[in-house]
Coordinates of C-alpha atoms in Angstrom, one line a residue:
X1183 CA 18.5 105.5 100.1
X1184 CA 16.1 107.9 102.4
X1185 CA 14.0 106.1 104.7
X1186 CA 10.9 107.6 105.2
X1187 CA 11.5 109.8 108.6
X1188 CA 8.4 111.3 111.2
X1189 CA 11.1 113.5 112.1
X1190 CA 10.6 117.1 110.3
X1191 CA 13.0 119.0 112.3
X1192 CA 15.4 118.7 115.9
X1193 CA 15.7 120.8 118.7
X1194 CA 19.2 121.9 119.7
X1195 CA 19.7 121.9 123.0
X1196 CA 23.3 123.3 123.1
X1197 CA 26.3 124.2 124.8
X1198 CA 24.1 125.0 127.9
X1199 CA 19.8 125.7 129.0
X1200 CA 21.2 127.7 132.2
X1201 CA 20.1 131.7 131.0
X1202 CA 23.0 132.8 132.5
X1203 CA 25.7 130.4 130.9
X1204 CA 23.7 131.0 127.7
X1205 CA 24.6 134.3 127.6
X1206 CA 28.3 133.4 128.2
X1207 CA 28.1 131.3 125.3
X1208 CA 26.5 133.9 123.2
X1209 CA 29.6 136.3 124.3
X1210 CA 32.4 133.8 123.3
X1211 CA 30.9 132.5 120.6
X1212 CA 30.3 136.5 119.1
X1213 CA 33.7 136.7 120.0
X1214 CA 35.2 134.1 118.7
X1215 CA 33.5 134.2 115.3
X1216 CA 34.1 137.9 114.7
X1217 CA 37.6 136.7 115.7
X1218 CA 38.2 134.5 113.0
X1219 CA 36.7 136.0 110.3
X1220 CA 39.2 139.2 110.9
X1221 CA 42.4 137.1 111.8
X1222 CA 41.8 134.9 108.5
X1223 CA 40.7 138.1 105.9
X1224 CA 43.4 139.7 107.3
X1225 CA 45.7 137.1 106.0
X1226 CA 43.8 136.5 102.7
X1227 CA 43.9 139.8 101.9
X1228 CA 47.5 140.4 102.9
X1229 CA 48.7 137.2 100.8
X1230 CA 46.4 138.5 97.6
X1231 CA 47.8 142.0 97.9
X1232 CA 51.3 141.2 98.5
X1233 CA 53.9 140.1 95.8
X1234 CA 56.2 139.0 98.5
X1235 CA 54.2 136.0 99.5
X1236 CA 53.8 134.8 96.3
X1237 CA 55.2 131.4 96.9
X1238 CA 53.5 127.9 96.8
X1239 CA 53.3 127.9 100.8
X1240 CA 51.4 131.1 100.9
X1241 CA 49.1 130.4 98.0
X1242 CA 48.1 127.4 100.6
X1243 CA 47.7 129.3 103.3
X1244 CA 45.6 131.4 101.8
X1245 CA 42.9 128.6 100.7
X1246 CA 43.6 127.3 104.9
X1247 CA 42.0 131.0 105.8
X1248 CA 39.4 130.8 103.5
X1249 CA 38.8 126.9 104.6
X1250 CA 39.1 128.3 108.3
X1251 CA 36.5 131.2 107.5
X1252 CA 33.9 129.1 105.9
X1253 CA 34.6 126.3 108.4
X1254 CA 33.5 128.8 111.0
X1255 CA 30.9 129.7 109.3
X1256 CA 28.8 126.7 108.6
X1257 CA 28.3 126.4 112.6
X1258 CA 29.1 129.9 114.4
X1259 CA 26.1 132.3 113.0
X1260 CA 23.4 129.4 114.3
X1261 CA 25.2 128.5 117.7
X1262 CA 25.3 132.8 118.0
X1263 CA 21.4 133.0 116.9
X1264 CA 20.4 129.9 119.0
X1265 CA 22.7 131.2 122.4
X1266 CA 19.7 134.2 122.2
X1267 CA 16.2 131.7 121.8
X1268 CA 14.8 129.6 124.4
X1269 CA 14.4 126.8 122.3
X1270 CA 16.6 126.6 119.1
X1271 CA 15.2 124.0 116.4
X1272 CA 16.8 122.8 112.8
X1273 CA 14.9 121.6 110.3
X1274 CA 15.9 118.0 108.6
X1275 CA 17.1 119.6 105.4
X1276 CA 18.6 122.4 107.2
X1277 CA 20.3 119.4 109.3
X1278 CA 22.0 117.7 106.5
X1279 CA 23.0 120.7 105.0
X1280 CA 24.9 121.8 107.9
X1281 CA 26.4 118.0 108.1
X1282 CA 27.7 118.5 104.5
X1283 CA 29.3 122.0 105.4
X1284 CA 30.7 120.8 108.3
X1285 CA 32.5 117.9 106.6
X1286 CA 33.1 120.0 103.8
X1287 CA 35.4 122.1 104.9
X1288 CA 37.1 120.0 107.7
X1289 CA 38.3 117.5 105.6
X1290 CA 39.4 120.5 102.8
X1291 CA 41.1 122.0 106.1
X1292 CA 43.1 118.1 106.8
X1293 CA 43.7 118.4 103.0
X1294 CA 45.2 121.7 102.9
X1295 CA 47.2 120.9 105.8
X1296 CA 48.7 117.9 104.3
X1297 CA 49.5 119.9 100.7
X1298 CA 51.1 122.9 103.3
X1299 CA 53.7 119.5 104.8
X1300 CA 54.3 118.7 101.2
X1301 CA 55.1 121.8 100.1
X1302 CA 57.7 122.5 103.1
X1303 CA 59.1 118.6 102.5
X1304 CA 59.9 120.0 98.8
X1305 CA 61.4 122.8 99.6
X1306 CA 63.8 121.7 102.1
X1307 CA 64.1 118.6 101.4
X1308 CA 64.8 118.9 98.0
X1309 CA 65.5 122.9 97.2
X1310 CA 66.8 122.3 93.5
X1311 CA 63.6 121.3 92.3
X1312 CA 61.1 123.1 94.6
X1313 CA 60.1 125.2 91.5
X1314 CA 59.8 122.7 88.6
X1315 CA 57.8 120.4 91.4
X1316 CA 55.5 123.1 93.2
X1317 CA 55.0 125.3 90.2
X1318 CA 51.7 127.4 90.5
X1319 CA 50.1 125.0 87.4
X1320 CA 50.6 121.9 89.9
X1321 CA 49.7 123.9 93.3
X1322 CA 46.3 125.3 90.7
X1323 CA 45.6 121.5 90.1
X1324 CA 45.9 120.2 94.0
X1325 CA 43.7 122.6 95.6
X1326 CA 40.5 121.3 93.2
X1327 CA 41.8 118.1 93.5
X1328 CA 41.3 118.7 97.5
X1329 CA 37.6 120.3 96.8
X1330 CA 36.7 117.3 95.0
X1331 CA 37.8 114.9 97.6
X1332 CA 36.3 117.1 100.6
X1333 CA 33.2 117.4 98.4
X1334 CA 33.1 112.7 98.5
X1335 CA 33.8 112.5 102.2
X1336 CA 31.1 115.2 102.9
X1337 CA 28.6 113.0 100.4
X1338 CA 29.2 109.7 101.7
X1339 CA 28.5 111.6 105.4
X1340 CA 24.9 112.4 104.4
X1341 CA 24.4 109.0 102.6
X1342 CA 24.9 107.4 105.9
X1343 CA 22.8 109.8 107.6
X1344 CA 19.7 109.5 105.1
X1345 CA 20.1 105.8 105.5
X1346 CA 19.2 106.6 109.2
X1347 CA 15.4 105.8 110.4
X1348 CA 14.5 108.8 112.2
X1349 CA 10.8 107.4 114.9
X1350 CA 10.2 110.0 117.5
X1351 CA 13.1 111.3 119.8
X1352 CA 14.2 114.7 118.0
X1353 CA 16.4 116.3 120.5
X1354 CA 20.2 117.0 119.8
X1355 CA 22.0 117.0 122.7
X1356 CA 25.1 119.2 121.3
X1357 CA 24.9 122.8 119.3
X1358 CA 25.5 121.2 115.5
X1359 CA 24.1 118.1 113.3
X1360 CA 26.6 115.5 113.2
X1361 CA 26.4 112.2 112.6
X1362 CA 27.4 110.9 116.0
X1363 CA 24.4 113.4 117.6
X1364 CA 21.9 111.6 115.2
X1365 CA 23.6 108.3 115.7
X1366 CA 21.8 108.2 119.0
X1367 CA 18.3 109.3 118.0
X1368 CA 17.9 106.8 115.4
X1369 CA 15.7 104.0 115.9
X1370 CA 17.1 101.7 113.6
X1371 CA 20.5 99.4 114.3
X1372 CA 23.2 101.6 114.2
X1373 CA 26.6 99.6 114.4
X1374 CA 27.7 99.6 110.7
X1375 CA 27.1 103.0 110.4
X1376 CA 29.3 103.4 113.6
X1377 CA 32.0 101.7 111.6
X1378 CA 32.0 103.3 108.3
X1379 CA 31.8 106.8 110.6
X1380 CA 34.5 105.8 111.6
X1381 CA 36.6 104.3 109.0
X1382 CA 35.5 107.2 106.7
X1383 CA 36.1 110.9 109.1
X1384 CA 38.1 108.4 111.6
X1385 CA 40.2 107.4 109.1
X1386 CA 40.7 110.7 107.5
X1387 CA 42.1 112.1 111.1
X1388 CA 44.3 109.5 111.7
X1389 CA 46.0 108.6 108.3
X1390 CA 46.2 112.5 107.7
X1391 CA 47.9 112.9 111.4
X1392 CA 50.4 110.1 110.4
X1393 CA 51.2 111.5 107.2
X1394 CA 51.6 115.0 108.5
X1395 CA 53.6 114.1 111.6
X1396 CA 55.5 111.6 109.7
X1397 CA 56.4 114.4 106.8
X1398 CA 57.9 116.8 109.9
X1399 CA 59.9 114.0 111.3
X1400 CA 61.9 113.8 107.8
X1401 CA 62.3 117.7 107.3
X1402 CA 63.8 118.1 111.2
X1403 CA 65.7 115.5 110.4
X1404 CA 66.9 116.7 107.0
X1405 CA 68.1 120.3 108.9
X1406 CA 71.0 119.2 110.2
X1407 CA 72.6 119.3 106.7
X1408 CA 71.3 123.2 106.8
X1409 CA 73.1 126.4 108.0
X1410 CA 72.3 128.2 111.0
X1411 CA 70.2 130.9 109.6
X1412 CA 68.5 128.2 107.1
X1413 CA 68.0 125.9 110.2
X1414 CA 66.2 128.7 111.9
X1415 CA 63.8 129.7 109.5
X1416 CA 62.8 126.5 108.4
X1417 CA 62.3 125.3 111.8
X1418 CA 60.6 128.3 112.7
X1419 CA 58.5 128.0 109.9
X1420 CA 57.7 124.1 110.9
X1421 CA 56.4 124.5 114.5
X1422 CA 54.1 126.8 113.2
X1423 CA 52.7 124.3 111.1
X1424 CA 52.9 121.4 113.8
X1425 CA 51.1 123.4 116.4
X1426 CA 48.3 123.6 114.0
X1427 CA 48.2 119.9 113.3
X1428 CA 48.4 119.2 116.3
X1429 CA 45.7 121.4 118.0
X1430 CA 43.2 120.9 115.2
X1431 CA 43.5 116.8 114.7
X1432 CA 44.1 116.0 117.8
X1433 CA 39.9 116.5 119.1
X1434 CA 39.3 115.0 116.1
X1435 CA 41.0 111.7 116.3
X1436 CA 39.2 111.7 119.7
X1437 CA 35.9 112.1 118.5
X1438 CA 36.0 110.3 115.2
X1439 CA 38.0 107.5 116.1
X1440 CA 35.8 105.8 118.9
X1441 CA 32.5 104.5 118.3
X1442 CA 29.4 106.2 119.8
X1443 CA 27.9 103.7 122.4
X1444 CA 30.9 102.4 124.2
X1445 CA 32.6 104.7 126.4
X1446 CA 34.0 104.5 130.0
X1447 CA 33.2 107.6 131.2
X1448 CA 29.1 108.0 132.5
X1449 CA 27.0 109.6 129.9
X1450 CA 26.7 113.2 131.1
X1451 CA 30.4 113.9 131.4
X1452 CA 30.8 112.1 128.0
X1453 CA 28.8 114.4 126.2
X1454 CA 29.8 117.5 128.0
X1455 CA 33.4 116.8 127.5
X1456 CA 32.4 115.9 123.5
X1457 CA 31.0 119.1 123.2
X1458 CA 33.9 120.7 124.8
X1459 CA 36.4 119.3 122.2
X1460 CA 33.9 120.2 119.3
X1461 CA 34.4 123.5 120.5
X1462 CA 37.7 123.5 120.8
X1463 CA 37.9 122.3 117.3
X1464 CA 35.2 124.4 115.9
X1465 CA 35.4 127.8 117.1
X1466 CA 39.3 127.6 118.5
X1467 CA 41.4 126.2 115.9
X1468 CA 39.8 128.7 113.1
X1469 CA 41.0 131.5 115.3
X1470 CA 44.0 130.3 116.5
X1471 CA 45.4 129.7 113.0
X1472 CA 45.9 133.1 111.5
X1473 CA 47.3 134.1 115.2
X1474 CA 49.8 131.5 114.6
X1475 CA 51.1 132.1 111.1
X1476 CA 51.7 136.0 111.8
X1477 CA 53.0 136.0 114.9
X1478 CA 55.7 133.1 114.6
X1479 CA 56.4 134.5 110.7
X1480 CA 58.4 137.0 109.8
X1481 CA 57.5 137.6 105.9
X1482 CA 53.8 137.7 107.0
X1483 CA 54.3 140.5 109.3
X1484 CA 56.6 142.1 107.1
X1485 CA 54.2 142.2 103.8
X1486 CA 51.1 143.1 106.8
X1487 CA 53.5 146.1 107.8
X1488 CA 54.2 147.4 104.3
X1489 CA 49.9 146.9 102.9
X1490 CA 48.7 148.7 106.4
X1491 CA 52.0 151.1 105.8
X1492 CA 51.1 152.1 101.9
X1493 CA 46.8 152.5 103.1
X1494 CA 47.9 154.7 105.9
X1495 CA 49.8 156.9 103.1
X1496 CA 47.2 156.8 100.3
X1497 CA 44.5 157.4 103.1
X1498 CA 46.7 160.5 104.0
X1499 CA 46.9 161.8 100.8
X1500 CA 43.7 162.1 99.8

């Protein structure tokens, strides 16, 4: 239900209001951004060009770059804009939508993830049947099946945040809309919000942590039964894929898995270390990713050399 709000829009007050650090901001932020979008096109296009990487890891790799890209997106263009204006200000619908976004594609990003550890528990774990199980109708019906999933968690994120009673303060102290930001400006009783925010992004982080890091467990374990050369790529091919869990769900479980008002830590370092994990979330996992899957796989760097390789000739020849 909406409550009827005298709030029409927030202010953003950002990373930073020091000029100088603002500009900073607006560098690594530019940066980071243009960053991502190259490192994950670069991949999408690679896996849609090449025949090599037509397997069922790479077809979910290349919805993880697009889920990267548009997770990037739905907070990097305003934070760049915003880094440049004195005072930066959302509107309310603007707010939510950004809150849907933002939910959107993280949780299609933890759900991604999780079909990536499937697919490598399959094929290791159980080699004969890797094909018949991860056939490319299956892998066509998981990914929707992860849109429609992302698409609930994101709703039931702005149905607790309508239900908010917005009175008077307006001022975001972070660079996004997120519930836990508005959780402190409403006026209204917010302690069962705080625990289904938390048993509904919370509990996405954690369970889909477990799962994942529970998943790698059995397919280490299950190498010892491998060759040497089999061993190697498959590990190889696993630390890639931890790292990434790892770095991307471990600021979430720290900032969806506590409640807003009770904290130990006094309030200004709080929120400057909560927006320095957003970030780190935000902008550095969606660039880190695509540096991570080339540089620690071989068949990714092989099918890059070979697309750049056959441009360079058909560029020459014309």
């Amino acid at each position: 239900m909406l409550l009827n709000n005298n709030v029409t829009e927030f202010i953003l007050l950002g990373l930073t209001q020091d000029p100088v650090k603002k500009k900073i901001v607006f560098a690594f932020s530019l940066l980071s951004y243009l960053g991502t979008l190259l490192g994950n096109s670069l991949i999408i296009v690679t896996i849609k060009a090449s025949r090599a990487l037509g397997s069922p890891m790479y077809f979910f790799l290349f919805y993880l770059s697009l889920s990267d890209t548009w997770f990037s997106t739905s907070m990097a263009p305003r934070m760049i804009v915003d880094a440049l204006l004195k005072n930066s200000t959302i509107s309310f619908s603007e707010c939510m939508i950004q809150v849907f976004s933002f939910h959107f594609f993280g949780c299609l990003e933890v759900l991604i993830l999780i079909l990536m550890a499937i697919d490598r528990y399959v094929a290791i774990c159980k080699p004969l049947h890797y094909m018949s199980i991860m056939s490319r109708r299956v892998c066509s019906v998981l990914v929707p099946l992860a849109w429609v999933v992302s698409c609930v968690h994101s709703s039931v994120q702005i149905f607790l945040t309508l239900r908010l009673l917005f009175c008077g303060p307006n001022v975001i102290d972070h660079y996004l809309c997120d519930l836990q930001p508005l959780l402190k400006l409403a006026c209204t009783d917010t302690y069962v919000t705080n625990l289904l925010l938390v048993s509904n992004s919370g509990a996405i982080c954690t369970v889909g942590f477990v799962m994942l890091m529970f998943s790698y467990v059995i397919i280490l374990h299950s190498l010892r039964n491998h060759s040497a050369e089999g061993r190697k790529k498959a590990l190889s091919t696993c630390i890639s894929h931890i790292i990434v869990v790892i770095l991307f769900f471990g600021p979430c479980i720290f900032i969806y898995t506590r409640p807003t008002t009770t904290f130990p830590i006094k309030k200004k370092k709080k929120k400057t270390m909560d927006k320095m994990i957003t970030v780190f979330y935000t902008f550095g996992t969606p660039l880190i990713n695509p540096l991570i899957y080339t540089l620690r796989n071989a068949e990714v760097k092989n099918a890059m050399r070979k697309l750049w390789s056959k441009k360079l000739v058909s560029d020459y020849q014309r």
